[in-house]
Amino acid sequence: MELLCVAAALAALFLLCAFFTLRAGVPAALAPLTALGCIAAWLTLTGMADVLLPGTVLLYLACAGLGVWALAPVRGRRPRLRALATPGAALFWGLALAFAVYFFIRQPMANSFDELSFWATAVKLTKANNRLYPTAVLGTPWPATQNPGLAVLSYFFSFFGAFADWKIYLAYDVLAFAVYAAVLGALPWRRFRLAVPLAAILWCVPYFFTVYNHEIYLVDVYMTSYGDIPAGLVLGGAVALWLAVRRSGPRWAVLPVLALAANIKANTFVLALVAAGLVAADAWLWPDGSFRRGLGRRTGFAAACFAAPLAVYYLWNVRYVGMIVAKNAAEGGTGETSLPLSGVVVNGLRMLLGGHGAPEYEPRRAQFFTAIQDMGAQFFTPAGRMSMIGQGVVVVACILAVFVLAMLVAGRGRLCARIGLTALLSLVCFGGYNLELALCYGFIFKPDQAAALTDYNRYIYSYYIGWFLIALACLVLALQAAEETSPRPLRPLAGQGAVLLLAFVMLFRQGQLVLPQLTVLGFSDSEFADRRIQRAEAEEVLSHLTPQERVFFVSQGDDGMRWFAAVYDFYPVIIDYSGDDKAGGGGGGTFGLAELCPDSGVENRYYHPYTAQQFDAVVRASGCSYLYLQRLDDTFVASYAGLFTDSLQAALDGETVLYRVEEAGFAPVEMEAVS
């Protein structure tokens, strides 16, 4: 049944793509990415207006109506259905359908910290409430305000049927496959010798620029709900789509994709500006005729390229998030917790130019310049292994080599200059993106995160992925043009040989570092064994609760991971965020008497030092009607056993993990199975 629900979403997407191709002139390989951009924009706007449910119903009706109209005969003439079948379109629909069936059978689960703390949880909140996740009651003191583009795409594919983790991954992968199709562009079937190795290269790209050491665990680039890979893919996909529609198709088709690029992550908004700048520069500086002819129209289009992502940023990050944060602060939440982005940029640039920043920024000066030095070391030294071929400088050299190859294939002339300018501008933008990361580490991240360059690899490979796809799209464009215009087949033949060689190298290197059984194609059932146990226990506990309950969570020794997993698994039942620790906040951690606090380790860092009376008061003040004792230890038993009517004996004997808050104490709830 759930597979049929996803099939309905794919059918709606197909009908919308058919409309774009048959009625709007968007090539079939490019229609999926444009369609997904339109879907994300519509659902974001209706979600912000708090009419997500009727907006989604209207969207499905529009997809069906437009698709049927596009496929219906006009004046007795049948539509050109052959236009729907191109190598790029076949790649997209083949992979989308295959992954839908595969994920339905294998049922992968959200399993990592960031997935459970935001990316997957946001989709579940949206699905459960039919409202955007910032408005959901979750029991945390902070509002989740990350951009909703990926979450609403997942909502689109999860709209029918029950919520399931695998639908999130399918939505993200459908977006990835739409980008791959856009890179193939309008290649016809007679160019299959080029399309096949290109498809192999595209499949390897997420592995190639994210796997920087030999892996012995599951490499889940096609089973992750993080936004870093999609941000890079859409950067490359937007420029690739532009290069293709400029040859054949309506130019407006790139605008929804640019808007989507700005709607993935707040800290990758700059990537959307990079894509907009590259598209605008190519459109404005290289007219089809004389420079003066159509100057106003080109200027308007260039402005629209920037307007699309800037509109998303203003509407979401300024207006909507500002409203949510202000409301959260008024209700006693944390409100704004970091320095404003505009101030970070201004004061960081002042310091780089030798000046002084504002008083609140000066204490971060040393952290800022240390982060710059550490990022430089990661880029130039072998210690900073960021890809399957080494550190950043090697990756950049590889990408620039693809640009050079594209220029050689294009030969002397206008196309060569266009590709060269794209390479130069994207190189300058790479420097700008590194500056943004340095500003984040210097002024937004915590000192320990900056010192360790936490998640630097995740942030930098977004640009590497997008940049490589841009170079690859330029090479495809050059090969198409060379075949059409070159009197000698030498240049296009040599270019195709280079593509084939690149595909072989990437497949070979991936085979060296990542075994098939450690990828999305062959992960073992044991990969999610722990999560399935957690989910089964949560479902057993939920069978004793109503959706309106609030549960106090106890999992001794937790660093927050098990708390986030419980929040995800229990929703709409609220797992309470109570307790306080030396780091400032609750949610997971270790409870116990102050004198029992360990000297070091996770237990020390997230320790809640309560007397028995204080613990009892905290539980009752939280409004929780139950305690969920996921994991106990000697510290908790020694500290609080007297508060439980059975002195915790039922929990210690494995008879229950659930206790009811009663006036006389915390009473055990009889359960059939707890493990």
XYZ file of C-alpha atoms in Angstrom, residues 303-638:
336
model
C 18.074 40.470 -12.183
C 15.463 37.703 -11.992
C 18.236 35.130 -11.456
C 19.296 36.965 -8.306
C 15.745 37.848 -7.306
C 14.675 34.192 -7.060
C 17.114 33.172 -4.274
C 16.987 36.600 -2.600
C 13.195 36.398 -2.396
C 13.473 33.014 -0.671
C 16.039 34.381 1.772
C 13.953 37.430 2.606
C 10.617 35.650 2.941
C 11.960 32.761 5.015
C 15.151 33.778 6.805
C 14.142 37.384 7.509
C 10.351 37.574 7.714
C 9.197 34.096 8.687
C 12.113 33.108 10.915
C 12.085 36.535 12.522
C 8.442 36.025 13.430
C 9.066 32.511 14.768
C 12.088 33.551 16.863
C 10.281 36.555 18.311
C 7.284 34.413 19.219
C 9.540 31.786 20.786
C 11.332 34.408 22.891
C 8.010 35.890 24.032
C 6.900 32.428 25.183
C 10.029 31.952 27.287
C 12.197 30.169 24.699
C 15.784 30.913 23.780
C 15.013 33.369 20.972
C 18.014 34.439 18.881
C 21.115 32.556 20.070
C 23.856 33.629 17.649
C 25.357 36.816 16.274
C 23.488 38.324 13.280
C 24.850 37.284 9.893
C 25.177 40.846 8.609
C 27.277 41.826 11.620
C 29.443 38.740 11.237
C 30.258 39.618 7.611
C 30.978 43.300 8.263
C 33.122 42.773 11.334
C 34.948 39.771 9.869
C 35.917 41.772 6.776
C 37.082 44.639 8.971
C 39.425 42.292 10.803
C 40.727 40.795 7.571
C 41.549 44.299 6.348
C 43.473 45.050 9.525
C 40.795 46.990 11.359
C 38.909 46.391 14.583
C 35.495 44.843 14.986
C 32.676 45.823 17.325
C 33.209 44.996 21.028
C 31.034 41.887 20.892
C 33.084 40.513 17.964
C 36.630 41.277 19.112
C 36.803 38.364 21.605
C 36.395 36.021 18.592
C 39.330 37.501 16.647
C 41.804 34.761 17.585
C 39.210 32.056 16.867
C 38.532 33.575 13.435
C 42.166 33.745 12.308
C 42.957 30.315 13.753
C 40.063 28.869 11.737
C 41.485 30.456 8.559
C 44.885 28.878 9.208
C 43.364 25.469 9.958
C 41.247 25.583 6.795
C 44.362 26.402 4.788
C 46.128 23.384 6.264
C 43.157 21.180 5.395
C 43.245 22.458 1.817
C 46.953 22.133 1.097
C 48.294 19.284 3.244
C 47.694 15.533 2.840
C 46.215 15.524 6.354
C 43.158 17.250 4.923
C 41.980 14.327 2.817
C 38.641 15.559 1.518
C 37.877 13.209 -1.342
C 38.793 9.918 -2.958
C 41.730 11.636 -4.636
C 43.100 13.601 -1.713
C 43.042 17.065 -0.204
C 41.319 20.168 -1.476
C 44.086 21.423 -3.738
C 43.975 18.126 -5.664
C 40.196 18.321 -5.991
C 40.363 21.882 -7.315
C 43.059 20.884 -9.795
C 40.867 18.001 -11.012
C 37.827 20.265 -11.476
C 39.826 22.922 -13.300
C 41.255 20.196 -15.554
C 37.695 19.301 -16.601
C 37.074 22.975 -17.423
C 40.287 23.082 -19.481
C 39.247 19.922 -21.312
C 35.885 21.511 -22.106
C 37.646 24.591 -23.478
C 39.909 22.461 -25.658
C 36.950 20.528 -27.024
C 35.090 23.771 -27.701
C 38.058 25.133 -29.668
C 38.805 28.763 -30.210
C 35.828 31.024 -30.209
C 32.833 32.214 -28.274
C 31.983 28.934 -26.505
C 35.557 28.524 -25.292
C 35.427 32.035 -23.827
C 32.092 31.323 -22.137
C 33.435 28.203 -20.488
C 36.633 29.992 -19.491
C 34.681 32.798 -17.842
C 32.506 30.282 -15.991
C 35.642 28.550 -14.723
C 37.181 31.837 -13.593
C 34.054 33.123 -11.859
C 33.428 29.793 -10.114
C 37.040 29.832 -8.879
C 36.535 33.315 -7.412
C 33.275 32.145 -5.817
C 35.145 29.215 -4.277
C 37.274 31.747 -2.424
C 34.136 33.542 -1.302
C 32.587 30.325 -0.032
C 35.710 29.575 1.991
C 35.477 33.060 3.490
C 31.895 32.332 4.532
C 32.989 29.109 6.240
C 35.787 30.949 8.039
C 33.296 33.556 9.276
C 31.013 30.796 10.557
C 33.835 29.065 12.427
C 35.100 32.373 13.750
C 31.923 34.015 14.983
C 28.992 31.565 14.985
C 30.354 28.158 16.017
C 31.447 27.351 19.554
C 35.187 27.519 20.352
C 35.571 23.731 20.542
C 33.821 23.340 17.180
C 36.083 25.932 15.587
C 39.206 24.373 17.084
C 38.317 20.987 15.589
C 36.839 22.408 12.354
C 33.772 20.328 13.137
C 32.023 19.079 9.986
C 34.367 21.054 7.723
C 34.379 18.192 5.245
C 30.576 18.242 5.036
C 30.480 21.958 4.388
C 33.263 22.108 1.803
C 32.188 19.141 -0.275
C 28.919 20.909 -1.089
C 30.916 23.299 -3.253
C 33.151 20.570 -4.690
C 30.121 18.564 -5.821
C 28.397 21.536 -7.431
C 31.596 22.850 -8.986
C 32.440 19.502 -10.567
C 28.930 19.194 -12.007
C 29.247 22.672 -13.523
C 32.534 21.683 -15.154
C 30.980 18.437 -16.399
C 27.984 20.292 -17.840
C 30.375 22.637 -19.673
C 32.143 19.598 -21.118
C 28.818 18.135 -22.304
C 27.942 21.464 -23.916
C 31.318 21.623 -25.649
C 31.004 18.050 -26.936
C 27.542 18.744 -28.346
C 28.722 21.910 -30.063
C 31.883 20.269 -31.416
C 29.941 17.417 -32.968
C 27.558 19.850 -34.653
C 30.117 22.358 -35.920
C 33.530 20.722 -36.141
C 34.455 19.632 -39.682
C 36.810 17.069 -38.192
C 35.693 14.442 -35.659
C 39.012 14.504 -33.796
C 38.052 16.972 -31.041
C 34.651 15.444 -30.142
C 36.122 11.936 -30.365
C 38.983 12.864 -28.035
C 36.521 14.512 -25.662
C 34.328 11.426 -25.547
C 37.403 9.328 -24.864
C 38.280 11.614 -21.947
C 34.757 11.203 -20.543
C 35.053 7.431 -20.827
C 38.435 7.509 -19.084
C 37.083 9.715 -16.297
C 34.187 7.318 -15.762
C 36.601 4.384 -15.548
C 38.855 6.183 -13.058
C 35.963 7.191 -10.805
C 34.397 3.731 -10.854
C 37.764 2.108 -10.208
C 38.605 4.432 -7.325
C 35.180 3.999 -5.788
C 35.559 0.237 -6.065
C 38.862 0.480 -4.195
C 37.445 2.449 -1.281
C 33.800 1.445 -1.034
C 32.666 -2.143 -1.364
C 29.210 -2.687 -2.934
C 27.905 -4.278 0.263
C 28.756 -1.067 2.132
C 26.707 1.179 -0.144
C 23.023 1.799 -0.679
C 23.060 -1.158 -3.069
C 24.014 -3.786 -0.532
C 23.721 -2.710 3.101
C 23.081 -5.544 5.543
C 19.939 -5.916 7.638
C 22.065 -5.503 10.764
C 22.910 -1.922 9.797
C 19.749 -0.651 11.463
C 19.430 -3.364 14.111
C 19.874 -0.983 17.061
C 17.399 1.500 15.642
C 14.834 -1.222 15.030
C 15.155 -2.271 18.668
C 14.677 1.328 19.776
C 11.687 1.729 17.459
C 10.088 -1.519 18.680
C 10.471 -0.447 22.320
C 9.029 2.971 21.502
C 6.022 1.382 19.797
C 5.428 -0.833 22.836
C 5.563 2.182 25.155
C 3.285 4.171 22.841
C 0.669 1.426 23.043
C 0.169 2.477 26.684
C -0.070 6.194 25.958
C -2.404 8.623 24.219
C -1.072 11.146 21.669
C -1.614 13.988 24.157
C 0.811 12.592 26.745
C 4.092 14.154 27.794
C 6.887 11.793 28.855
C 9.957 12.461 31.016
C 12.982 10.809 29.427
C 15.720 9.057 31.385
C 18.644 7.452 29.587
C 21.750 7.508 31.737
C 24.999 8.282 29.940
C 23.233 9.795 26.935
C 24.993 12.511 24.939
C 21.704 13.605 23.370
C 21.610 10.995 20.602
C 19.175 8.663 22.361
C 17.014 11.613 23.418
C 16.725 12.844 19.835
C 15.929 9.286 18.685
C 13.165 9.040 21.292
C 11.760 12.439 20.269
C 11.621 11.186 16.675
C 10.170 7.757 17.440
C 7.556 8.914 19.972
C 6.098 11.908 18.164
C 3.259 13.060 18.444
C 3.762 12.037 22.074
C 6.107 14.685 23.484
C 9.405 13.654 25.014
C 10.047 16.398 27.528
C 13.114 18.627 27.423
C 13.666 19.010 31.157
C 16.581 19.167 33.515
C 19.575 21.440 33.517
C 23.292 20.773 33.255
C 26.582 22.604 33.158
C 26.276 23.007 29.365
C 22.935 24.769 29.819
C 19.985 22.619 28.844
C 18.286 19.278 29.239
C 17.216 16.500 26.945
C 19.226 13.387 27.563
C 22.121 13.259 29.962
C 22.728 11.631 33.323
C 20.660 12.292 36.456
C 22.074 11.796 39.946
C 23.102 13.279 43.261
C 25.783 15.947 43.018
C 28.279 13.880 44.991
C 27.956 10.989 42.507
C 28.948 13.059 39.467
C 31.872 11.390 37.631
C 35.063 13.371 37.114
C 35.090 13.204 33.303
C 33.443 11.787 30.221
C 29.996 12.225 28.678
C 28.329 11.564 32.023
C 30.188 14.498 33.543
C 29.539 16.849 30.643
C 25.786 16.242 30.591
C 25.189 15.660 34.290
C 21.980 16.824 36.000
C 22.870 17.152 39.724
C 19.541 16.853 41.567
C 18.630 15.771 45.035
C 15.740 13.310 45.225
C 13.378 16.135 46.159
C 14.601 18.277 43.263
C 14.246 15.449 40.759
C 10.695 14.764 41.938
C 9.845 18.466 41.664
C 11.332 18.745 38.149
C 9.322 15.769 36.882
C 6.066 17.041 38.340
C 6.654 20.660 37.224
C 7.295 19.507 33.648
C 3.702 18.370 33.273
C 4.771 14.834 32.393
C 2.403 12.021 33.271
C 4.954 9.233 32.650
C 8.654 8.522 32.958
C 10.364 6.503 30.240
C 13.415 4.781 31.741
C 15.288 3.783 28.619
C 18.586 3.127 30.364
C 19.379 2.978 34.094
C 22.653 2.835 35.988
C 23.794 2.538 39.586
C 23.913 6.331 39.944
C 20.219 6.753 39.139
C 19.169 3.825 41.335
C 21.215 5.049 44.300
